Amino acid sequence: MESSERLVRIFGREYAREALVSRLFYLCFFASYGSLFPLLGIYFKQLGMNASQAGFLLGARPLVEFASSPFWGSFADRFRKGKLLLMFSLASFIIFTLAIGFVQPLTPYCVTKPVNATSECFYLEQAGQVVHGGALGYLKEAAGIGRKKRQAPQLIDTIIDLSSYEKEEDMVPGLAPELITKDKVCNYDEAIYGVLISPPHSTRVYRKPAVEQVFLLLLLLTILGEFFSSPAIALADSVTLTCVSDEPKKFGQIRLLGSMGWGLAMFIMGIGLDYSETFRNHPCPTKNTTEKNYTLCFVTCSLFMLAAMLVATQFRFGQEQRPDEVGCAVIDARIDELAPAVAEKARTRQLQSEHSEGSLWLATIKALLRGHAALYLLALTTVGFGAGIIFGFLFWHLQDFGGSPILFGVASVVNHGSEIAAYFLCFQFINKFGHMKIMYFSLVANIFRFLIISLLTNPWMVLPLQAVQGVTLATCWASASSYISLIAPPQLKSSAQTLCMLLFHGIGKGFGSIVGGFIIASVGTRMTLQIYSVIALIVLALNLGFNRLFKYDGVKYSQNFEEDELSGTLMSAPQGIPMRHGEGKLTDAFNQTSVANANYGAIGPDPTQEAYDRYVSAPCG
């Protein structure tokens, strides 16, 4: 770092001002995400949506983020207003998050049970008057302003949660909401009431068309919100990378505050949801329900992001970078942690690129999506697919077995704690076992983890599996991203890294939530988790079979890999945002993607191949 850099003294210790600002930003930014996003699945479930609708809302975010990246890259490159764009992105996040919290279907009816009923015959009754207000109403109540809340009219009959009367043998975990029928509700008539649904763990009854309208509106808000807010983290990362350009390893350490913020915020939200008053004025009030008021989460999320926005005003932008290229800006930060033998073994598998007049993307796809590399990327996508299912529907599944927000908070702390530990240990694992075996271990861990979760009846037993998840995802991504960087043709390395990110974070996690949601809506969470285990087992068998039996037959290797071509390896900073960082200024790293490479074309046999035969002879390490 430059000697002229300003220092800040806190509790007797001196910190670089820019690095301290970045730490505070990541702490607040990811605390904002952690206080709401892990709970969005069960929030949508409480609104009466089924798993396919919730999965679409959750999976759309990573897909929109990748789709919008080129636009924001061109925008930032043209106007060179990095700080202004960052402020706009953070403000957009706050606005659209609050908007999502306001959008809810009306509750026209409640299900009641007559007090002196001799049989389990339930009835529909008009719901109490709904007091609107959302996040603003919550703030008014906390401040003690506005009109005094009005109690909902008391019904003579007992208001019930219909799902609590379902027989245990008839329950299929994950299937929601429950369709109101005359068999369950004696006075129900579809011609009079229309199609009605009741979410589990709630006393509310919604009109199905109203829920579908809310889904479409939430989808629009989600897409717009993610589009406008997506450049924020890339811009913040670019500033942080510039600040630690002399010591790039510090980037990951700075970003660790993000994982801590996420886990702690989720833990605090879990306690808050369990011990706070349920609602200021519930249309179907009863004490015997596990329904929660997630308005607290929306307000907290917005306040944390507002704090991040205030911290971001202290960022110092130099020459603004394209947000779409920042994602490849940290490939070279931890190369000295990768054993030379491991790096050389991977490099002997370096793929040959054939001459192409088309785009770099087409050349990259042709180079990587064949042979053992294609199967390796398939395995990586499978792991990402599983991460999408877990992020969207783990709490959805556990809630049906009595899982509470406190459990979800503890699970988040365990997950992110193991992720932080894996950050420091992942390259030791890679050096000991090699890239291939790490991928095998990741698939095996997912197979058993998903299978065990599907068989659990005590939701607290998920905690050890959350520790396995944190280690698995962090280590798998660090291994896969470094391996793809090593085997990709040098002139295609940047686009290969982007493809790797797209398959894992975009297609894997995005379609994991979407496709997983559609399957859950049909067969429930238990069967879906078991189906994923079978798919992961098949992918593992394909990789093992190909690598052991065919020993990469048909894969060509490149002779022109220079030592400076691999000045580093991809790493996963906390929260799984892959970054790339070069030795020099970031702008040099950004510009290198457009530089023509003289070796772009077919490469002949390697005259030094014999020197690496000992590595090729063990292709599975």
XYZ file of C-alpha atoms in Angstrom:
621
model
C 0.000 0.000 0.000
C 1.087 3.515 -0.573
C 2.815 5.219 2.337
C 0.539 8.214 1.978
C -2.520 6.124 2.726
C -4.595 7.459 5.593
C -4.771 5.357 8.750
C -7.554 5.141 11.311
C -6.830 4.242 14.934
C -9.437 2.074 16.691
C -8.849 0.633 20.165
C -5.137 1.248 19.880
C -4.770 -0.431 16.469
C -4.261 1.288 13.157
C -6.276 0.356 10.071
C -6.028 1.582 6.507
C -8.968 3.911 5.976
C -10.022 2.488 2.602
C -9.835 -1.105 3.841
C -11.849 -0.211 6.940
C -14.532 1.427 4.800
C -14.720 -1.721 2.655
C -15.032 -3.939 5.729
C -17.896 -1.875 7.079
C -19.591 -1.855 3.682
C -19.465 -5.642 3.301
C -20.662 -6.112 6.880
C -23.742 -3.933 6.310
C -24.364 -5.028 2.708
C -24.457 -8.757 3.405
C -26.194 -8.268 6.756
C -28.952 -6.681 4.681
C -29.178 -9.790 2.513
C -28.908 -12.148 5.481
C -31.750 -10.484 7.370
C -34.285 -11.225 4.622
C -33.238 -13.339 1.645
C -32.847 -16.742 3.384
C -36.440 -16.325 4.612
C -38.007 -15.221 1.337
C -39.001 -18.771 0.424
C -41.135 -19.306 3.523
C -42.418 -15.732 3.244
C -43.765 -16.482 -0.238
C -45.154 -19.740 1.134
C -47.051 -17.756 3.770
C -48.515 -15.563 1.019
C -50.219 -18.641 -0.422
C -47.762 -19.382 -3.229
C -46.751 -22.867 -4.216
C -43.147 -24.013 -4.572
C -42.996 -23.384 -8.322
C -44.010 -19.744 -7.877
C -41.606 -19.211 -4.974
C -38.795 -20.949 -6.848
C -39.317 -18.726 -9.862
C -39.125 -15.589 -7.722
C -35.942 -16.812 -6.023
C -34.225 -18.254 -9.087
C -34.876 -15.208 -11.248
C -32.388 -13.114 -9.262
C -29.084 -14.766 -10.283
C -30.289 -15.088 -13.878
C -31.211 -11.397 -14.094
C -27.887 -10.485 -12.507
C -25.910 -12.298 -15.204
C -28.161 -11.083 -18.016
C -27.825 -7.441 -16.949
C -24.068 -7.550 -16.427
C -23.050 -6.601 -20.014
C -25.430 -3.644 -20.012
C -24.070 -2.208 -16.776
C -20.535 -2.858 -17.948
C -21.096 -0.782 -21.078
C -22.958 1.872 -19.095
C -20.176 2.286 -16.537
C -17.507 2.240 -19.240
C -19.250 5.002 -21.170
C -20.235 7.418 -18.411
C -17.443 6.795 -15.873
C -19.638 7.594 -12.863
C -18.860 4.704 -10.554
C -19.906 6.250 -7.251
C -23.124 7.666 -8.685
C -24.011 4.280 -10.165
C -23.236 2.581 -6.849
C -25.501 4.978 -4.940
C -28.255 4.480 -7.507
C -27.962 0.681 -7.240
C -28.139 0.666 -3.448
C -31.080 3.080 -3.420
C -32.869 0.885 -5.977
C -32.358 -2.132 -3.747
C -33.993 -0.350 -0.805
C -36.937 0.939 -2.839
C -37.754 -2.373 -4.512
C -37.234 -4.382 -1.315
C -39.760 -2.241 0.538
C -42.106 -2.467 -2.450
C -41.951 -6.275 -2.322
C -42.817 -6.124 1.385
C -45.917 -4.059 0.679
C -47.381 -6.392 -1.955
C -49.637 -8.985 -0.351
C -52.957 -10.584 -1.317
C -56.042 -9.634 0.671
C -57.370 -12.071 3.264
C -61.129 -12.316 2.681
C -61.886 -15.354 4.859
C -60.812 -17.375 7.863
C -61.446 -21.039 8.604
C -63.244 -21.576 11.904
C -64.256 -24.481 14.069
C -67.513 -24.167 16.041
C -66.874 -24.141 19.769
C -69.376 -26.880 20.606
C -68.907 -28.912 17.449
C -69.103 -32.667 17.888
C -67.375 -33.393 14.584
C -64.458 -31.903 12.698
C -66.562 -29.766 10.407
C -64.948 -26.430 9.600
C -66.565 -23.264 8.257
C -65.578 -20.170 6.304
C -66.146 -16.846 8.032
C -65.534 -13.283 6.918
C -62.085 -12.124 7.975
C -61.601 -9.200 10.328
C -60.783 -5.830 8.849
C -57.227 -5.730 7.542
C -55.166 -2.776 8.684
C -52.693 -1.875 5.950
C -49.355 -0.232 6.470
C -46.633 -2.771 5.763
C -43.130 -1.542 6.596
C -44.359 2.038 7.090
C -47.036 0.848 9.474
C -44.444 -1.089 11.434
C -42.270 2.013 11.782
C -45.292 4.066 12.889
C -46.137 1.518 15.537
C -42.552 1.390 16.795
C -42.490 5.198 17.030
C -45.919 5.307 18.688
C -47.463 7.564 16.070
C -50.527 7.263 13.903
C -53.952 5.961 14.801
C -54.317 3.444 17.561
C -54.594 -0.049 16.222
C -58.074 -1.436 16.077
C -58.752 -4.963 17.245
C -60.215 -7.356 14.707
C -63.819 -8.326 15.387
C -64.003 -11.337 17.667
C -65.624 -14.365 16.113
C -67.743 -16.665 18.217
C -66.111 -19.699 16.654
C -62.458 -20.666 17.061
C -60.177 -19.603 14.213
C -57.906 -22.457 13.192
C -54.867 -23.231 11.095
C -56.267 -25.783 8.670
C -52.895 -27.484 8.127
C -52.636 -28.326 11.840
C -55.647 -30.646 11.480
C -54.093 -32.648 8.677
C -53.346 -36.253 9.536
C -49.637 -37.004 9.812
C -49.845 -39.955 7.442
C -51.486 -37.748 4.808
C -48.918 -34.942 5.025
C -46.501 -34.566 2.118
C -43.684 -32.202 3.200
C -43.311 -29.198 0.921
C -46.713 -29.310 -0.738
C -48.389 -25.945 -0.276
C -50.830 -24.252 -0.202
C -53.858 -26.323 0.772
C -56.850 -26.142 -1.536
C -60.150 -25.441 0.219
C -62.709 -28.149 -0.620
C -66.178 -29.057 0.630
C -64.737 -32.184 2.216
C -62.700 -29.970 4.558
C -64.962 -26.912 4.892
C -68.646 -27.698 5.173
C -70.092 -24.399 3.945
C -67.672 -23.981 1.043
C -69.183 -23.556 -2.413
C -66.821 -22.758 -5.271
C -69.609 -21.044 -7.217
C -70.045 -18.565 -4.351
C -66.544 -18.177 -2.910
C -64.386 -18.957 -5.930
C -61.169 -21.006 -5.715
C -59.707 -20.562 -2.231
C -56.379 -21.663 -0.794
C -54.882 -21.646 2.692
C -51.107 -21.637 3.278
C -49.753 -24.032 5.916
C -48.861 -22.620 9.348
C -51.342 -19.785 8.830
C -54.996 -19.042 9.561
C -55.450 -16.946 6.423
C -57.513 -17.948 3.403
C -56.707 -16.347 0.033
C -58.417 -16.261 -3.318
C -56.187 -18.152 -5.726
C -56.499 -15.552 -8.543
C -55.383 -12.854 -6.076
C -52.278 -14.872 -5.189
C -51.475 -15.326 -8.877
C -51.786 -11.584 -9.453
C -49.480 -10.895 -6.513
C -46.989 -13.416 -7.904
C -46.837 -11.610 -11.248
C -46.410 -8.246 -9.548
C -43.686 -9.607 -7.266
C -41.933 -11.144 -10.269
C -41.917 -7.769 -12.006
C -40.583 -6.039 -8.883
C -37.948 -8.746 -8.417
C -36.682 -8.472 -11.997
C -36.591 -4.673 -11.952
C -35.053 -4.546 -8.485
C -32.337 -7.051 -9.334
C -31.610 -5.344 -12.648
C -31.081 -1.916 -11.099
C -29.247 -3.133 -7.984
C -26.991 -5.763 -9.582
C -23.931 -3.539 -10.292
C -23.575 -2.544 -6.617
C -21.417 -5.406 -5.376
C -19.191 -5.418 -8.477
C -18.496 -1.701 -8.084
C -17.716 -2.098 -4.381
C -15.416 -5.022 -5.153
C -13.547 -3.014 -7.772
C -12.857 -0.234 -5.258
C -11.696 -2.746 -2.654
C -9.443 -4.544 -5.121
C -7.812 -1.275 -6.104
C -7.263 -0.457 -2.440
C -5.442 -3.783 -1.794
C -3.724 -4.031 -5.184
C -0.311 -4.358 -3.500
C -1.552 -7.144 -1.208
C -4.383 -8.879 -3.106
C -4.718 -11.635 -0.495
C -6.305 -9.108 1.835
C -9.337 -8.894 -0.430
C -10.729 -12.207 0.777
C -9.998 -11.335 4.393
C -11.857 -8.042 4.019
C -14.798 -9.808 2.441
C -15.021 -12.248 5.341
C -16.982 -9.550 7.127
C -19.741 -10.232 4.594
C -20.160 -13.832 5.735
C -20.125 -12.752 9.357
C -22.731 -10.077 8.692
C -24.981 -12.483 6.786
C -24.886 -15.194 9.454
C -25.289 -12.883 12.444
C -28.114 -10.907 10.829
C -30.016 -14.108 10.077
C -29.465 -15.289 13.655
C -30.800 -12.019 15.081
C -33.803 -12.139 12.740
C -34.592 -15.670 13.890
C -34.723 -14.557 17.505
C -36.683 -11.435 16.607
C -39.319 -13.342 14.650
C -39.828 -15.895 17.408
C -40.112 -13.444 20.278
C -41.752 -10.399 18.753
C -45.505 -9.796 18.571
C -46.904 -11.638 15.609
C -48.992 -8.899 13.960
C -50.305 -5.498 14.885
C -53.749 -6.456 13.562
C -54.272 -9.902 12.119
C -57.430 -10.523 10.028
C -57.683 -14.054 11.470
C -56.198 -13.705 14.967
C -55.254 -16.773 16.974
C -52.391 -17.727 19.249
C -52.124 -21.273 17.963
C -50.204 -20.570 14.769
C -46.593 -20.470 13.622
C -47.280 -17.625 11.211
C -44.664 -14.857 11.447
C -44.652 -11.170 10.622
C -41.811 -10.787 8.121
C -42.301 -7.026 7.972
C -39.554 -6.933 10.606
C -37.186 -8.557 8.093
C -38.021 -6.122 5.293
C -37.476 -3.131 7.578
C -34.181 -4.492 8.947
C -32.956 -5.376 5.458
C -33.635 -1.839 4.262
C -31.973 -0.257 7.301
C -28.814 -2.332 6.857
C -28.685 -1.400 3.175
C -29.178 2.248 4.090
C -26.181 1.928 6.420
C -24.186 0.343 3.577
C -25.206 3.238 1.354
C -23.925 5.756 3.909
C -20.629 3.870 4.204
C -20.316 3.715 0.403
C -20.239 7.515 0.240
C -16.693 7.200 1.626
C -15.474 5.043 -1.257
C -12.845 6.663 -3.444
C -13.266 5.829 -7.087
C -10.391 6.279 -9.464
C -10.782 5.139 -13.028
C -14.113 3.341 -12.988
C -14.177 -0.292 -14.053
C -16.786 -2.179 -15.994
C -18.964 -4.084 -13.506
C -19.292 -7.049 -15.850
C -15.516 -7.546 -15.850
C -14.941 -7.225 -12.132
C -16.259 -10.761 -11.707
C -13.045 -12.019 -13.316
C -10.728 -9.711 -11.426
C -9.449 -11.967 -8.703
C -8.192 -15.130 -10.337
C -4.609 -14.643 -9.383
C -4.734 -13.747 -5.711
C -3.821 -17.075 -4.069
C -1.644 -18.956 -6.537
C 1.172 -19.422 -4.046
C -1.211 -21.526 -1.967
C -1.584 -24.011 -4.814
C 1.172 -26.627 -4.814
C 3.340 -26.484 -7.987
C 2.771 -30.186 -8.680
C -0.998 -29.715 -8.542
C -0.822 -26.726 -10.870
C 1.457 -28.542 -13.302
C -0.782 -31.597 -13.352
C -3.758 -29.443 -14.265
C -1.753 -27.560 -16.867
C -0.807 -30.755 -18.664
C -4.515 -31.097 -19.360
C -4.674 -27.632 -20.851
C -7.155 -27.759 -23.689
C -6.400 -26.759 -27.233
C -8.552 -24.116 -28.894
C -9.320 -24.425 -32.542
C -9.211 -21.380 -34.768
C -12.540 -19.602 -34.859
C -13.682 -16.481 -36.612
C -16.554 -16.057 -34.180
C -16.694 -14.634 -30.693
C -14.542 -15.605 -27.742
C -17.635 -17.115 -26.154
C -18.132 -19.527 -29.036
C -14.475 -20.503 -28.954
C -14.630 -20.999 -25.187
C -17.683 -23.221 -25.407
C -16.051 -25.311 -28.134
C -12.883 -25.662 -26.067
C -14.426 -26.495 -22.698
C -17.655 -28.324 -23.455
C -16.015 -31.524 -24.614
C -14.341 -34.512 -23.039
C -13.442 -34.513 -19.372
C -13.809 -30.716 -19.121
C -17.473 -30.918 -20.137
C -18.148 -33.583 -17.512
C -16.281 -31.540 -14.925
C -18.420 -28.485 -15.690
C -21.517 -30.689 -15.539
C -20.475 -31.754 -12.042
C -19.914 -28.119 -11.054
C -23.347 -27.155 -12.376
C -24.885 -30.059 -10.446
C -23.358 -28.803 -7.194
C -24.654 -25.301 -7.972
C -28.075 -26.753 -8.760
C -28.150 -28.340 -5.325
C -27.144 -25.050 -3.717
C -30.122 -23.398 -5.408
C -32.514 -26.024 -4.054
C -31.169 -25.694 -0.522
C -31.185 -21.891 -0.541
C -34.769 -21.773 -1.732
C -36.375 -24.707 0.029
C -34.395 -26.010 3.007
C -36.318 -23.829 5.472
C -39.504 -24.494 3.466
C -38.951 -28.212 4.148
C -37.905 -27.896 7.798
C -40.868 -25.659 8.637
C -43.232 -28.560 7.966
C -41.468 -30.537 10.717
C -41.664 -27.765 13.293
C -38.574 -25.785 12.328
C -38.642 -22.280 13.787
C -36.894 -19.031 12.802
C -34.435 -19.534 15.678
C -33.371 -22.836 14.116
C -33.000 -21.118 10.751
C -30.808 -18.458 12.355
C -28.571 -21.012 14.070
C -28.334 -23.004 10.826
C -27.209 -19.870 9.006
C -24.496 -19.196 11.602
C -23.239 -22.781 11.306
C -23.260 -22.617 7.505
C -21.355 -19.344 7.273
C -18.990 -20.278 10.086
C -17.949 -23.392 8.175
C -17.680 -21.305 5.007
C -15.220 -18.974 6.733
C -13.191 -21.945 7.991
C -13.161 -23.448 4.498
C -11.856 -20.163 3.092
C -8.632 -20.650 5.060
C -8.354 -24.404 4.481
C -9.650 -24.972 0.945
C -6.261 -24.816 -0.783
C -4.790 -27.238 1.724
C -7.518 -29.674 0.692
C -6.846 -29.016 -2.999
C -3.098 -29.530 -2.581
C -3.631 -32.778 -0.694
C -6.312 -34.390 -2.841
C -6.187 -32.588 -6.199
C -8.910 -30.866 -8.202
C -10.666 -33.994 -9.430
C -11.000 -35.665 -6.065
C -12.324 -32.464 -4.506
C -15.131 -32.518 -7.072
C -15.800 -36.179 -6.317
C -15.932 -35.432 -2.592
C -18.319 -32.538 -3.223
C -20.718 -34.735 -5.170
C -20.520 -37.515 -2.565
C -21.180 -34.998 0.215
C -24.221 -33.679 -1.651
C -25.557 -37.173 -2.306
C -25.532 -38.111 1.372
C -26.480 -34.637 2.629
C -29.611 -34.397 0.477
C -30.578 -37.977 1.247
C -30.236 -37.449 5.005
C -32.184 -34.164 4.925
C -35.014 -35.924 3.092
C -35.249 -38.496 5.897
C -35.047 -36.103 8.855
C -38.009 -35.700 11.175
C -36.180 -33.656 13.836
C -35.342 -30.324 12.159
C -32.469 -29.566 14.571
C -30.532 -32.510 13.151
C -29.873 -30.404 10.067
C -27.180 -28.370 11.859
C -24.246 -30.771 11.209
C -25.329 -30.965 7.577
C -25.203 -27.167 7.345
C -21.561 -27.322 8.413
C -20.929 -29.833 5.631
C -22.656 -27.517 3.161
C -20.445 -24.540 4.017
C -17.248 -26.546 3.574
C -18.498 -28.309 0.442
C -19.593 -25.241 -1.505
C -16.589 -23.089 -0.599
C -14.037 -25.811 -1.349
C -15.777 -27.012 -4.502
C -15.917 -23.509 -5.982
C -12.303 -22.691 -5.091
C -11.159 -25.956 -6.665
C -13.323 -25.767 -9.784
C -12.566 -22.143 -10.570
C -8.820 -22.643 -10.219
C -8.921 -25.838 -12.294
C -10.842 -24.229 -15.153
C -8.381 -21.328 -15.132
C -5.509 -23.797 -15.475
C -6.901 -25.991 -18.244
C -8.458 -23.235 -20.364
C -6.439 -22.041 -23.381
C -4.537 -18.916 -22.269
C -6.302 -16.578 -24.667
C -9.691 -17.857 -23.464
C -8.980 -17.834 -19.739
C -11.121 -14.815 -18.922
C -14.160 -16.044 -20.827
C -13.654 -19.535 -19.360
C -13.838 -18.066 -15.871
C -17.019 -16.206 -16.774
C -18.525 -19.420 -18.154
C -17.580 -21.178 -14.923
C -19.338 -18.481 -12.885
C -22.380 -18.606 -15.145
C -22.756 -22.374 -14.793
C -22.344 -22.419 -11.007
C -23.817 -19.155 -9.741
C -26.237 -18.408 -12.568
C -27.577 -21.525 -14.247
C -26.845 -23.837 -11.315
C -28.274 -21.785 -8.462
C -30.906 -20.011 -10.558
C -32.377 -23.056 -12.242
C -31.847 -25.058 -9.049
C -34.484 -22.911 -7.374
C -36.750 -22.756 -10.428
C -36.682 -26.419 -11.486
C -36.534 -27.585 -7.876
C -39.638 -25.521 -7.149
C -41.575 -27.093 -10.003
C -40.667 -30.596 -8.814
C -41.504 -29.781 -5.184
C -44.906 -28.433 -6.243
C -45.636 -31.865 -7.750
C -44.072 -34.398 -5.374
C -42.959 -32.470 -2.271
C -39.557 -31.649 -0.830
C -38.696 -35.131 0.419
C -38.950 -36.749 -2.993
C -37.219 -33.795 -4.679
C -34.194 -34.075 -2.394
C -33.972 -37.784 -3.136
C -34.246 -37.160 -6.885
C -31.335 -34.734 -6.648
C -29.270 -37.359 -4.803
C -29.843 -39.786 -7.669
C -28.885 -37.148 -10.265
C -25.701 -36.288 -8.346
C -24.860 -40.001 -8.148
C -25.250 -40.357 -11.928
C -23.038 -37.313 -12.575
C -20.425 -38.687 -10.170
C -20.465 -42.055 -11.943
C -20.066 -40.379 -15.344
C -17.045 -38.397 -14.177
C -15.425 -41.345 -12.440
C -16.060 -43.686 -15.341
C -14.769 -41.323 -18.005
C -11.684 -40.225 -16.092
C -10.645 -43.697 -14.998
C -11.532 -45.773 -18.035
C -10.758 -43.377 -20.884
C -7.992 -41.310 -19.265
C -9.016 -38.173 -21.156
C -8.823 -39.803 -24.604
C -9.414 -37.265 -27.336
C -8.350 -34.276 -25.230
C -5.550 -32.200 -26.721
C -3.073 -30.293 -24.631
C -1.397 -26.982 -25.296
C 2.345 -26.471 -25.338
C 2.283 -22.681 -25.023
C 1.516 -22.215 -21.388
C 3.936 -19.805 -19.818
C 4.573 -19.317 -16.112
C 3.134 -15.820 -16.239
C -0.076 -17.112 -17.827
C -1.003 -18.500 -14.438
C -0.147 -15.815 -11.968
C -3.020 -16.943 -9.809
C -6.123 -18.947 -9.297
C -9.774 -18.232 -8.907
C -10.928 -17.937 -5.380
C -14.322 -17.639 -3.862
C -14.533 -14.661 -1.631
C -17.083 -15.068 1.133
C -20.665 -15.192 -0.105
C -19.487 -17.024 -3.217
C -18.919 -14.018 -5.482
C -15.993 -15.086 -7.658
C -13.490 -12.398 -8.454
C -10.463 -11.993 -10.580
C -7.461 -9.869 -9.740
C -4.309 -9.144 -11.697
C -0.895 -8.061 -10.501
C -1.273 -4.547 -11.819
C -4.076 -2.032 -11.945
C -7.562 -3.361 -12.464
C -7.980 -1.380 -15.638
C -5.143 -3.402 -17.155
C -6.931 -6.591 -16.185
C -10.174 -5.316 -17.686
C -8.545 -4.382 -20.959
C -6.778 -7.697 -21.394
C -9.960 -9.418 -22.578
C -9.932 -7.402 -25.781
C -6.276 -7.970 -26.632
C -5.720 -10.202 -29.623
C -3.623 -13.277 -28.856
C -1.050 -14.413 -31.368
C -1.454 -18.030 -30.256
C -5.176 -18.060 -30.962
C -5.441 -21.200 -33.036
C -4.486 -24.850 -33.157
C -1.375 -25.751 -31.213
C 0.901 -28.598 -32.157
C 2.342 -31.428 -30.051
C 4.198 -30.547 -26.865
C 7.913 -31.390 -27.096
C 8.213 -31.279 -23.301
C 5.311 -33.640 -22.647
C 7.613 -36.383 -21.308
C 8.523 -34.134 -18.394
C 4.925 -34.289 -17.226
C 4.133 -37.950 -17.889
C 4.245 -38.740 -14.205
C 1.350 -36.329 -13.674
C -0.751 -37.513 -16.593
C -0.425 -41.107 -15.396
C -2.649 -40.228 -12.421
C -5.545 -38.414 -14.087
C -7.936 -38.612 -11.153
C -5.903 -36.567 -8.686
